[in-house]
CSV table of C-alpha atoms in Angstrom, one decimal:
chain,number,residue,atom,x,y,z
I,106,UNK,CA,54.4,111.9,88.4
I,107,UNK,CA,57.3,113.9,89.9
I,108,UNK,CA,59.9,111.6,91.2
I,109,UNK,CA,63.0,113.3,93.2
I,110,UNK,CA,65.5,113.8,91.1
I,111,UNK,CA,69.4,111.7,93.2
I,112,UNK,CA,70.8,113.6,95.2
I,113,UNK,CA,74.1,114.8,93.0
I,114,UNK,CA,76.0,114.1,96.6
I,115,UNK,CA,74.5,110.3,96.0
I,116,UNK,CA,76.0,110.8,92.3
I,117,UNK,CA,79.2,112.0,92.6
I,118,UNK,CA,80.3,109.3,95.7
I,119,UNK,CA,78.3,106.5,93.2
I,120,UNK,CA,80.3,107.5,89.8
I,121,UNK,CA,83.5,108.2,90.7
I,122,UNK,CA,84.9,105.1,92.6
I,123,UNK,CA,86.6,104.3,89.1
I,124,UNK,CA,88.5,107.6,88.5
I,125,UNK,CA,89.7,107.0,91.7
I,126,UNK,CA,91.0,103.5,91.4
I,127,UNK,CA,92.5,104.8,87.9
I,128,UNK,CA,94.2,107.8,89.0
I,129,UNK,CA,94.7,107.8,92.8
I,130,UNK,CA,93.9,110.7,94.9
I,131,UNK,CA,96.5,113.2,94.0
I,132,UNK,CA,95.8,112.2,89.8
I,133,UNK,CA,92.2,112.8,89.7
I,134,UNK,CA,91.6,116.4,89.7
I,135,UNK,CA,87.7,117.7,90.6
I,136,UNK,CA,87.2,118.5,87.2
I,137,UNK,CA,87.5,114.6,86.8
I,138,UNK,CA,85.2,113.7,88.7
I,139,UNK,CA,82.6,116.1,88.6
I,140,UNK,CA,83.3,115.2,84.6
I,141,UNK,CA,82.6,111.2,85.1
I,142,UNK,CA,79.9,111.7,87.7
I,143,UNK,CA,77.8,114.1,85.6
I,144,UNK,CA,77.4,116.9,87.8
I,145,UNK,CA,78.0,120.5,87.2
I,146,UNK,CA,81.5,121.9,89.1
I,147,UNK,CA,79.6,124.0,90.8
I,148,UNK,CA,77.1,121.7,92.7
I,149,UNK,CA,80.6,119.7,93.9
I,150,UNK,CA,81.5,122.6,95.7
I,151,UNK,CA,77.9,123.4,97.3
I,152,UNK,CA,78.4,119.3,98.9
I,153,UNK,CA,82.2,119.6,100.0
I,154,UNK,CA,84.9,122.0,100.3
I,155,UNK,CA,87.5,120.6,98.7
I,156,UNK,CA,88.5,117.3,96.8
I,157,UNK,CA,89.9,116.2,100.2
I,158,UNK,CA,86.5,116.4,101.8
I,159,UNK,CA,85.1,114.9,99.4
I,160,UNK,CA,87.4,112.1,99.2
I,161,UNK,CA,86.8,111.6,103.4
I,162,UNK,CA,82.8,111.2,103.0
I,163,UNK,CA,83.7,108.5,99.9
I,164,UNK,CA,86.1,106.5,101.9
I,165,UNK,CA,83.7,106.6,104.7
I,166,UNK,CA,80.6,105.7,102.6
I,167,UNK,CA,82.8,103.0,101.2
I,168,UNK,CA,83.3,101.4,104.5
I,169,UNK,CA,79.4,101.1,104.9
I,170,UNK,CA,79.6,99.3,101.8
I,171,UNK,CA,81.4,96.8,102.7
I,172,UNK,CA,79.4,95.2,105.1
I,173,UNK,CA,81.2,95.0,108.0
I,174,UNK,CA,78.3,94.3,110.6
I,175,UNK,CA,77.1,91.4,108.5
I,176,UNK,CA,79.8,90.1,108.8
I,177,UNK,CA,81.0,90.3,112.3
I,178,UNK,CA,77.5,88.8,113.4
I,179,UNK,CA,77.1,86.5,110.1
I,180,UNK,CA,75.9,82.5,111.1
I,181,UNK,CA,77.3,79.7,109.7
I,182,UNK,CA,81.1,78.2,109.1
I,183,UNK,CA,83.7,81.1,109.3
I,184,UNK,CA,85.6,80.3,106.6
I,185,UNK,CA,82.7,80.4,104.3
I,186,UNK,CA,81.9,83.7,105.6
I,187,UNK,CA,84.9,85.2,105.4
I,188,UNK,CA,85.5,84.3,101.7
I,189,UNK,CA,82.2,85.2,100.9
I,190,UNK,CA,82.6,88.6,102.1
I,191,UNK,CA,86.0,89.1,100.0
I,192,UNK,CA,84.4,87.5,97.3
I,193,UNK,CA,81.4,89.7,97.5
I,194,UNK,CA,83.3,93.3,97.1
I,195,UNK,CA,85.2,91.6,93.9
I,196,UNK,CA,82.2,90.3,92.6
I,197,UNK,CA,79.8,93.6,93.3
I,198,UNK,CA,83.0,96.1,91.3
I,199,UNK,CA,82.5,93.5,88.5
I,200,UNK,CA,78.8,93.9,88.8
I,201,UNK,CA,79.3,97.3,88.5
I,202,UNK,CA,82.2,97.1,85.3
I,203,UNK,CA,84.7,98.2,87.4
I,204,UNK,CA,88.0,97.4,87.5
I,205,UNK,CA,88.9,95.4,90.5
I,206,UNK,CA,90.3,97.4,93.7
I,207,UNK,CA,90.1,98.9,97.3
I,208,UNK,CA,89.4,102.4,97.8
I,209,UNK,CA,91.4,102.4,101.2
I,210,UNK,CA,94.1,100.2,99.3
I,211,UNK,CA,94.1,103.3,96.6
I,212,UNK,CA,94.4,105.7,99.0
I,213,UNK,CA,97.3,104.0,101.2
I,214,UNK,CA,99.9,104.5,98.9
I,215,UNK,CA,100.7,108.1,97.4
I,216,UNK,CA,98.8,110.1,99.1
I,217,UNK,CA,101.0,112.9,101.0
I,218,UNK,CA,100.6,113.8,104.9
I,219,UNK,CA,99.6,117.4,103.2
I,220,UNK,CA,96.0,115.6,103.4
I,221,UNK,CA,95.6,114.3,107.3
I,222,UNK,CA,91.9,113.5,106.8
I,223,UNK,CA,91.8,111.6,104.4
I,224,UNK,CA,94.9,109.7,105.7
I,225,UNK,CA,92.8,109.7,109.2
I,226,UNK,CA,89.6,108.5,107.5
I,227,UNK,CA,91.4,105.5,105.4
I,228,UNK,CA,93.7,104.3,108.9
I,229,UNK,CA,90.4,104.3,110.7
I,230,UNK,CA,88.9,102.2,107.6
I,231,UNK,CA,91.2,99.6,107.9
I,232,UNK,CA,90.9,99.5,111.8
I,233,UNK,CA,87.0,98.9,111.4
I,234,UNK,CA,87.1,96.2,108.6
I,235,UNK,CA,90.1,94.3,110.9
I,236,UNK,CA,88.3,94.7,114.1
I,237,UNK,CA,84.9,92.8,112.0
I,238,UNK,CA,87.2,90.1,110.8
I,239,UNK,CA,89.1,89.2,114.2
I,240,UNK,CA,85.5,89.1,115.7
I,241,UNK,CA,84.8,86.8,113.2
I,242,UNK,CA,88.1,84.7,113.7
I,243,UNK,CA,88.2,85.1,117.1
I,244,UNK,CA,84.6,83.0,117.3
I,245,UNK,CA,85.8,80.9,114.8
I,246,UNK,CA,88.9,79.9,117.4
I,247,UNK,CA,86.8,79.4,119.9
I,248,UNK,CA,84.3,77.1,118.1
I,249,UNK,CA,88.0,75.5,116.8
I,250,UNK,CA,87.3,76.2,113.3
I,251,UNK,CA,90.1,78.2,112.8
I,252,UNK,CA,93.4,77.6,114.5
I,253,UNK,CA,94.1,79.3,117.7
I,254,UNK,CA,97.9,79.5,117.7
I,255,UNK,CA,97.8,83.4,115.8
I,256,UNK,CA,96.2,86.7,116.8
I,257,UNK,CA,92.8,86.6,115.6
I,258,UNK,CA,93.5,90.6,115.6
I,259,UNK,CA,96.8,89.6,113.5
I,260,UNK,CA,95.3,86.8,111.1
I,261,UNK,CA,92.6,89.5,110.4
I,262,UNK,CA,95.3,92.4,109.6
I,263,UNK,CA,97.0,89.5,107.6
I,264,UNK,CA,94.3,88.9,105.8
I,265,UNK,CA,93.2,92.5,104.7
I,266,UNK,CA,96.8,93.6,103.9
I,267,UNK,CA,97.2,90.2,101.5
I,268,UNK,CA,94.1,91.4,99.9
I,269,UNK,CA,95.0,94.5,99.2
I,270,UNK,CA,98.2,93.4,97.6
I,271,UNK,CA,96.2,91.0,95.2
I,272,UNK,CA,93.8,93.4,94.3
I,273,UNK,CA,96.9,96.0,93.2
I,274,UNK,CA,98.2,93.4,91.0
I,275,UNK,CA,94.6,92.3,90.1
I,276,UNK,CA,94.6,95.2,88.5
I,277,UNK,CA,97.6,96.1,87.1
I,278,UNK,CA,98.3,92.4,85.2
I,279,UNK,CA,94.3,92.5,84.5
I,280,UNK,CA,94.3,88.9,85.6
I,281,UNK,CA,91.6,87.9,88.8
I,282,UNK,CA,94.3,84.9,89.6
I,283,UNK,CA,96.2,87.1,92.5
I,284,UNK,CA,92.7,87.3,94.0
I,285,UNK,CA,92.4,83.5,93.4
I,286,UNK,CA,95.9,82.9,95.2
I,287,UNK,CA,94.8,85.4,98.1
I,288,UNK,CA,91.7,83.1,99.0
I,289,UNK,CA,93.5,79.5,98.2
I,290,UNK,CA,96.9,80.5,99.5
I,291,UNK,CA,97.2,83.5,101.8
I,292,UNK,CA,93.5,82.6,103.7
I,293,UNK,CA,93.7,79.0,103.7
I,294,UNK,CA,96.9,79.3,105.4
I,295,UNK,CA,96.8,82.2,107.8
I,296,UNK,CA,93.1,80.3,108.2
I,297,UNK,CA,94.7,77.0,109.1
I,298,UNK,CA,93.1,75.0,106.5
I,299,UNK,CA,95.8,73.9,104.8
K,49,UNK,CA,142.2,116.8,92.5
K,50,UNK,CA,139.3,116.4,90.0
K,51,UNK,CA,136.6,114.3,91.0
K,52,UNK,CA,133.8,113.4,88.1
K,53,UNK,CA,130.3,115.2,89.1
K,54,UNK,CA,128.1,112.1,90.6
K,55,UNK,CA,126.0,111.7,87.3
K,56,UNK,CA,122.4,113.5,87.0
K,57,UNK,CA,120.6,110.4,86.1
K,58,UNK,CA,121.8,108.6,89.2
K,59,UNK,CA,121.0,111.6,91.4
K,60,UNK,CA,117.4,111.7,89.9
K,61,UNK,CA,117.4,108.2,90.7
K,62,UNK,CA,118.4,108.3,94.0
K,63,UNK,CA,117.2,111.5,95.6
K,64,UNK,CA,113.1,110.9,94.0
K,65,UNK,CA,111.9,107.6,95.8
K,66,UNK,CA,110.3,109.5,98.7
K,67,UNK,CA,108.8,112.1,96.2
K,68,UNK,CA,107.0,109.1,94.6
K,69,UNK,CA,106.2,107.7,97.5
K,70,UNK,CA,104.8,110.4,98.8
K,71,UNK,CA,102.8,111.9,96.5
K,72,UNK,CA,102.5,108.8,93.5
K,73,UNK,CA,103.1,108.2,89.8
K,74,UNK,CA,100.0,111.1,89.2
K,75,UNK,CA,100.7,113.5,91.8
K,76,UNK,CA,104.0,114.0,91.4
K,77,UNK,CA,105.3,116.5,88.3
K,78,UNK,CA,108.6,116.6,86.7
K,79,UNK,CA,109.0,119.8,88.8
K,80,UNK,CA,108.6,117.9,92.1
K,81,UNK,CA,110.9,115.5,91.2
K,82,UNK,CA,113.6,118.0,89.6
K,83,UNK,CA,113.4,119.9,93.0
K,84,UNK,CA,113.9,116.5,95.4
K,85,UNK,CA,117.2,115.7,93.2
K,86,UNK,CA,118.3,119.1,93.3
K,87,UNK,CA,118.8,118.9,89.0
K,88,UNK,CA,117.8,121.9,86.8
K,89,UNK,CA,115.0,121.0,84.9
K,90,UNK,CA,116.5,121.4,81.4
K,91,UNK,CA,118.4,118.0,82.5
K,92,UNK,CA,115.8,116.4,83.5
K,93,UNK,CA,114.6,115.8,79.3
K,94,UNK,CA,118.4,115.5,78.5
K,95,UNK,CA,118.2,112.1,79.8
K,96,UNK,CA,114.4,111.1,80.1
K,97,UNK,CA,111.8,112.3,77.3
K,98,UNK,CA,108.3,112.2,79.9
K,99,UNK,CA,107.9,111.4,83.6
K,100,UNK,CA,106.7,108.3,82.5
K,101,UNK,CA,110.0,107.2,81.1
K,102,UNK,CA,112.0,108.4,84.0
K,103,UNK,CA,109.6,106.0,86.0
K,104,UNK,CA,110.3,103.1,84.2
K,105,UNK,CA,114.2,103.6,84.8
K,106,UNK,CA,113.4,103.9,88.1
K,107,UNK,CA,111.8,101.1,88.6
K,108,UNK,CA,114.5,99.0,86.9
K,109,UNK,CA,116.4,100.4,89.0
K,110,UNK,CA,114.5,99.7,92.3
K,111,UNK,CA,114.1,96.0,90.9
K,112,UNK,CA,117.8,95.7,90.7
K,113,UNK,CA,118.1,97.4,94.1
K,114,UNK,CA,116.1,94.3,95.7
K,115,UNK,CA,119.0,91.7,95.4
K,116,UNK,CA,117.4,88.7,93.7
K,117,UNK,CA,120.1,87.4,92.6
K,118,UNK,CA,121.2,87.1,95.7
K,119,UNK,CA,118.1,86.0,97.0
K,120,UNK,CA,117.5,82.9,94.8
K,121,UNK,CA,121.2,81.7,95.1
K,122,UNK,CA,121.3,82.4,98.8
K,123,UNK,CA,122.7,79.6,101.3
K,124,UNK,CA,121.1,78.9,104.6
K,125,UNK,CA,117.8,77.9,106.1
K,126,UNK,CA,115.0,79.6,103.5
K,127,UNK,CA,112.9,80.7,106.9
K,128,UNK,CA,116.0,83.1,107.7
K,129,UNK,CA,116.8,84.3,104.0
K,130,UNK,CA,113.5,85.1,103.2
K,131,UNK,CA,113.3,86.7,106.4
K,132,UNK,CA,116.2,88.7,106.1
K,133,UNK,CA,115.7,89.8,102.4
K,134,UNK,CA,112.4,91.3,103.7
K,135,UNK,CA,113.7,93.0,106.2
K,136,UNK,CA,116.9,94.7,104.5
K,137,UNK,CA,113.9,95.6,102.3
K,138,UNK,CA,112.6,98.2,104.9
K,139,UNK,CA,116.2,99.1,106.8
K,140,UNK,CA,117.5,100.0,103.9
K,141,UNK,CA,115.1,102.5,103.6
K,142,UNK,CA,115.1,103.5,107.2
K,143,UNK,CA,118.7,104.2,106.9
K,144,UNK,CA,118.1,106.1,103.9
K,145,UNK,CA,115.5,108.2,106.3
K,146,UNK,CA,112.7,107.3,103.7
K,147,UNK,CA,109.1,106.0,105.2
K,148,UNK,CA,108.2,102.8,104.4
K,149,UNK,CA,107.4,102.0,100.5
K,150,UNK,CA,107.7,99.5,97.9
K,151,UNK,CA,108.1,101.5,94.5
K,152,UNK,CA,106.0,98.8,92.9
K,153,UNK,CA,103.2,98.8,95.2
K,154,UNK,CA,102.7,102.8,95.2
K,155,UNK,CA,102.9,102.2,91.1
K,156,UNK,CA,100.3,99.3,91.1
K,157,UNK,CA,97.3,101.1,92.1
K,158,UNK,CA,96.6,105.3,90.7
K,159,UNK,CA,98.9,104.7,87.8
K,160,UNK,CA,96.2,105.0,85.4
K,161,UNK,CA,95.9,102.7,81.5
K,162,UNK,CA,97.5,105.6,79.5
K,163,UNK,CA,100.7,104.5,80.6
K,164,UNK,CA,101.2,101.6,79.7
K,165,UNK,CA,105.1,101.3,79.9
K,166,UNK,CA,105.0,102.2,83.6
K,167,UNK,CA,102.4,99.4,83.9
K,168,UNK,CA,104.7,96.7,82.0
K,169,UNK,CA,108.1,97.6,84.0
K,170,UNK,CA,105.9,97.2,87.2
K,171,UNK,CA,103.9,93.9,86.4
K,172,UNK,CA,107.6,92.7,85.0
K,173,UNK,CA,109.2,93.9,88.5
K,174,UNK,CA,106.6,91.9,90.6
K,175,UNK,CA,106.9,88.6,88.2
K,176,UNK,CA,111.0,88.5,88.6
K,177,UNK,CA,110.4,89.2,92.4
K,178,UNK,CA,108.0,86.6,92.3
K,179,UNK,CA,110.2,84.0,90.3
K,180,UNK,CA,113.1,84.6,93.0
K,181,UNK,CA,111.2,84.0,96.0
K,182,UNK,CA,109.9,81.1,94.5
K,183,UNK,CA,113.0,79.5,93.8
K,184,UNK,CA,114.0,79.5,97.3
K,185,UNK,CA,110.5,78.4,98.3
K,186,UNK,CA,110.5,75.4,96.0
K,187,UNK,CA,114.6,74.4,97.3
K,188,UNK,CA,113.2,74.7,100.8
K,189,UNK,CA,110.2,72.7,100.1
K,190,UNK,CA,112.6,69.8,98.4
K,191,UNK,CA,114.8,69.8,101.6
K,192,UNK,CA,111.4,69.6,103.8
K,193,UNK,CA,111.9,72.8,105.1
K,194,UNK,CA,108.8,74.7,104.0
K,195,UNK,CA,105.2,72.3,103.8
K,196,UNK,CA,105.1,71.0,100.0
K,197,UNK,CA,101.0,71.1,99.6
K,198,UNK,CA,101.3,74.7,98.9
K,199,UNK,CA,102.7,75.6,95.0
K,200,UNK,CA,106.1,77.6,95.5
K,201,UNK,CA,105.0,80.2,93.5
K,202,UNK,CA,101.1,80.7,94.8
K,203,UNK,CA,103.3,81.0,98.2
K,204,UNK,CA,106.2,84.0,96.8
K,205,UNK,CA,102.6,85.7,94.9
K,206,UNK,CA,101.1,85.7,98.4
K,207,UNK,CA,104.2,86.8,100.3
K,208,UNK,CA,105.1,89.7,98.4
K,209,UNK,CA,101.2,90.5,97.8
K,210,UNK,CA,100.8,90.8,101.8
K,211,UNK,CA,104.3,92.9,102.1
K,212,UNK,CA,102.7,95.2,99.9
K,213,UNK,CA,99.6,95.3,101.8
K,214,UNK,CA,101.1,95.8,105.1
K,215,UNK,CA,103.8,98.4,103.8
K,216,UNK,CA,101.0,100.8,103.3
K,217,UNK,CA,99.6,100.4,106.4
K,218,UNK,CA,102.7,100.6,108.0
K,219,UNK,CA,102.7,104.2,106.2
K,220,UNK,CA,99.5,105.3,106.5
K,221,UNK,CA,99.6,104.4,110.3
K,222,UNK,CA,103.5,105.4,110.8
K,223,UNK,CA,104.1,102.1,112.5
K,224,UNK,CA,106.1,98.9,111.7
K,225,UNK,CA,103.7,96.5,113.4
K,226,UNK,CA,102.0,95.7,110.3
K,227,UNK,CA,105.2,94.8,108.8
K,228,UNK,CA,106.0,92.8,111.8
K,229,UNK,CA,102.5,91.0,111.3
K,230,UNK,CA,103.5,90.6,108.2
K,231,UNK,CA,106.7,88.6,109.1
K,232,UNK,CA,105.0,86.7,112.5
K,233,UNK,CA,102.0,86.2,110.9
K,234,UNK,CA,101.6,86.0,107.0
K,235,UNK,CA,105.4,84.3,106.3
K,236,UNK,CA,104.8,81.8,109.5
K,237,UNK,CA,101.5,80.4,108.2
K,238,UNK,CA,102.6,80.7,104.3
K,239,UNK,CA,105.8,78.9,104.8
K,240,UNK,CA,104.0,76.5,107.4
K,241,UNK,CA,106.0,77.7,110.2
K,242,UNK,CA,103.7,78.4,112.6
């Protein structure tokens, strides 16, 4: 039985997520990553012309991942929803024994204007996963779930640039309690469920 | 009239935030950084022996730089110190003609495990940032002027967790509104103000 070998493209996005999150854009170098994903140097260059390129179809194969039409159409009580789908991305990098973090949260912070794509692909990132969550919050108002006195558009940023922060420190103190705070402290109030 | 040179190590200090910023902990060499503070490079490992040591310096230094002291002995409404010690946080940059940053954030995610003093000054920065706000929070809370269901220092963790978050946004997009969000939004409903 001949079965088709992955697609090295398919192996280099899956296995590199961690060098990434370890070194940041600018610290991993392509012999890194061609080096954790198990493909020869040469192959990365056949799929994309440069580590920036390659970087873009990541960041935009990691917004797929996260699920972002599921939940801006998800049923049920919005608060559940929403934690579940915070929850979920935590609990799927454990899954996968990696170390808690956000690719567009990695990619926010030293990475130079030298790369506009990439910078281009993460702002546009973070305008797709906040547009899915005030969709989310904005039915949630309107059923009076959530509280409609803030921005659902604002209580969405809110919430993505508090997780960011608690995945950052997540990782750097090796402790999951700054993701704990983020849903008991920084959702519940921006949420109104104090 | 002899005036004493302004000391190397301070120049280094003060002249490599934006070089960090820019390009983070892994992307930015010793060359960068000797370049942006205008130092030869031969005085650069008089005072520091490795990048990574001249990071940890300057991140004391930053943490020094953020006036907790101040902060957690400060008179006056909490709403309005808190407020203001956020703010001075990103004038004093923009007066400095730096973009947005917070030295700790752009150190908390791409600095990789193999330095682990880096990792220490910065988890050490964040807890005594941390332990300030919180003071003020739990004062306020004891006069009734922040809600008392939420713990004091859940509520600092969250505050500075979404600054972080919204910082690099407000880099990545090259707009303050996610750090006025982060002030109208994120403090309101943490410090039950809304």
């Amino acid at each position: 039985v001949v079965v088709g070998r992955p697609s090295l493209k398919e192996q280099l996005v899956e296995r590199t997520f961690g060098v990434w999150l370890d070194r940041g854009f600018e610290g991993a170098s392509v012999n890194d990553l061609v080096v954790a994903a198990g493909v020869p140097k040469g192959s990365f260059y056949n799929h994309f012309s440069s580590k920036e390129t390659f970087a873009v179809a990541h960041v935009q194969r990691y917004v797929q991942g996260l699920g972002l039409d599921e939940l801006s159409t998800a049923e049920g009580p919005a608060l559940d929803v929403i934690r579940q789908h915070f929850t979920r991305q935590l609990l799927a990098r454990r899954a996968a024994d990696l170390e808690p973090g956000c690719l567009l949260g990695t990619f926010s912070t030293g990475v130079s204007a030298a790369y506009p794509d990439l910078l281009a692909a993460v702002r546009d990132g973070f305008a797709q996963w906040i547009s899915a969550l005030a969709q989310v919050i904005s039915r949630a108002q309107d059923r009076g779930e959530i509280a409609g006195d803030l921005d659902s558009e604002d209580i969405a940023a809110a919430l993505v640039d508090g997780l960011q922060g608690a995945l950052a420190r997540a990782r750097i103190t090796g402790e999951s309690r700054p993701f704990e705070v983020f849903l008991s402290t920084t959702m519940a109030a921006l949420c109104g469920q104090r």
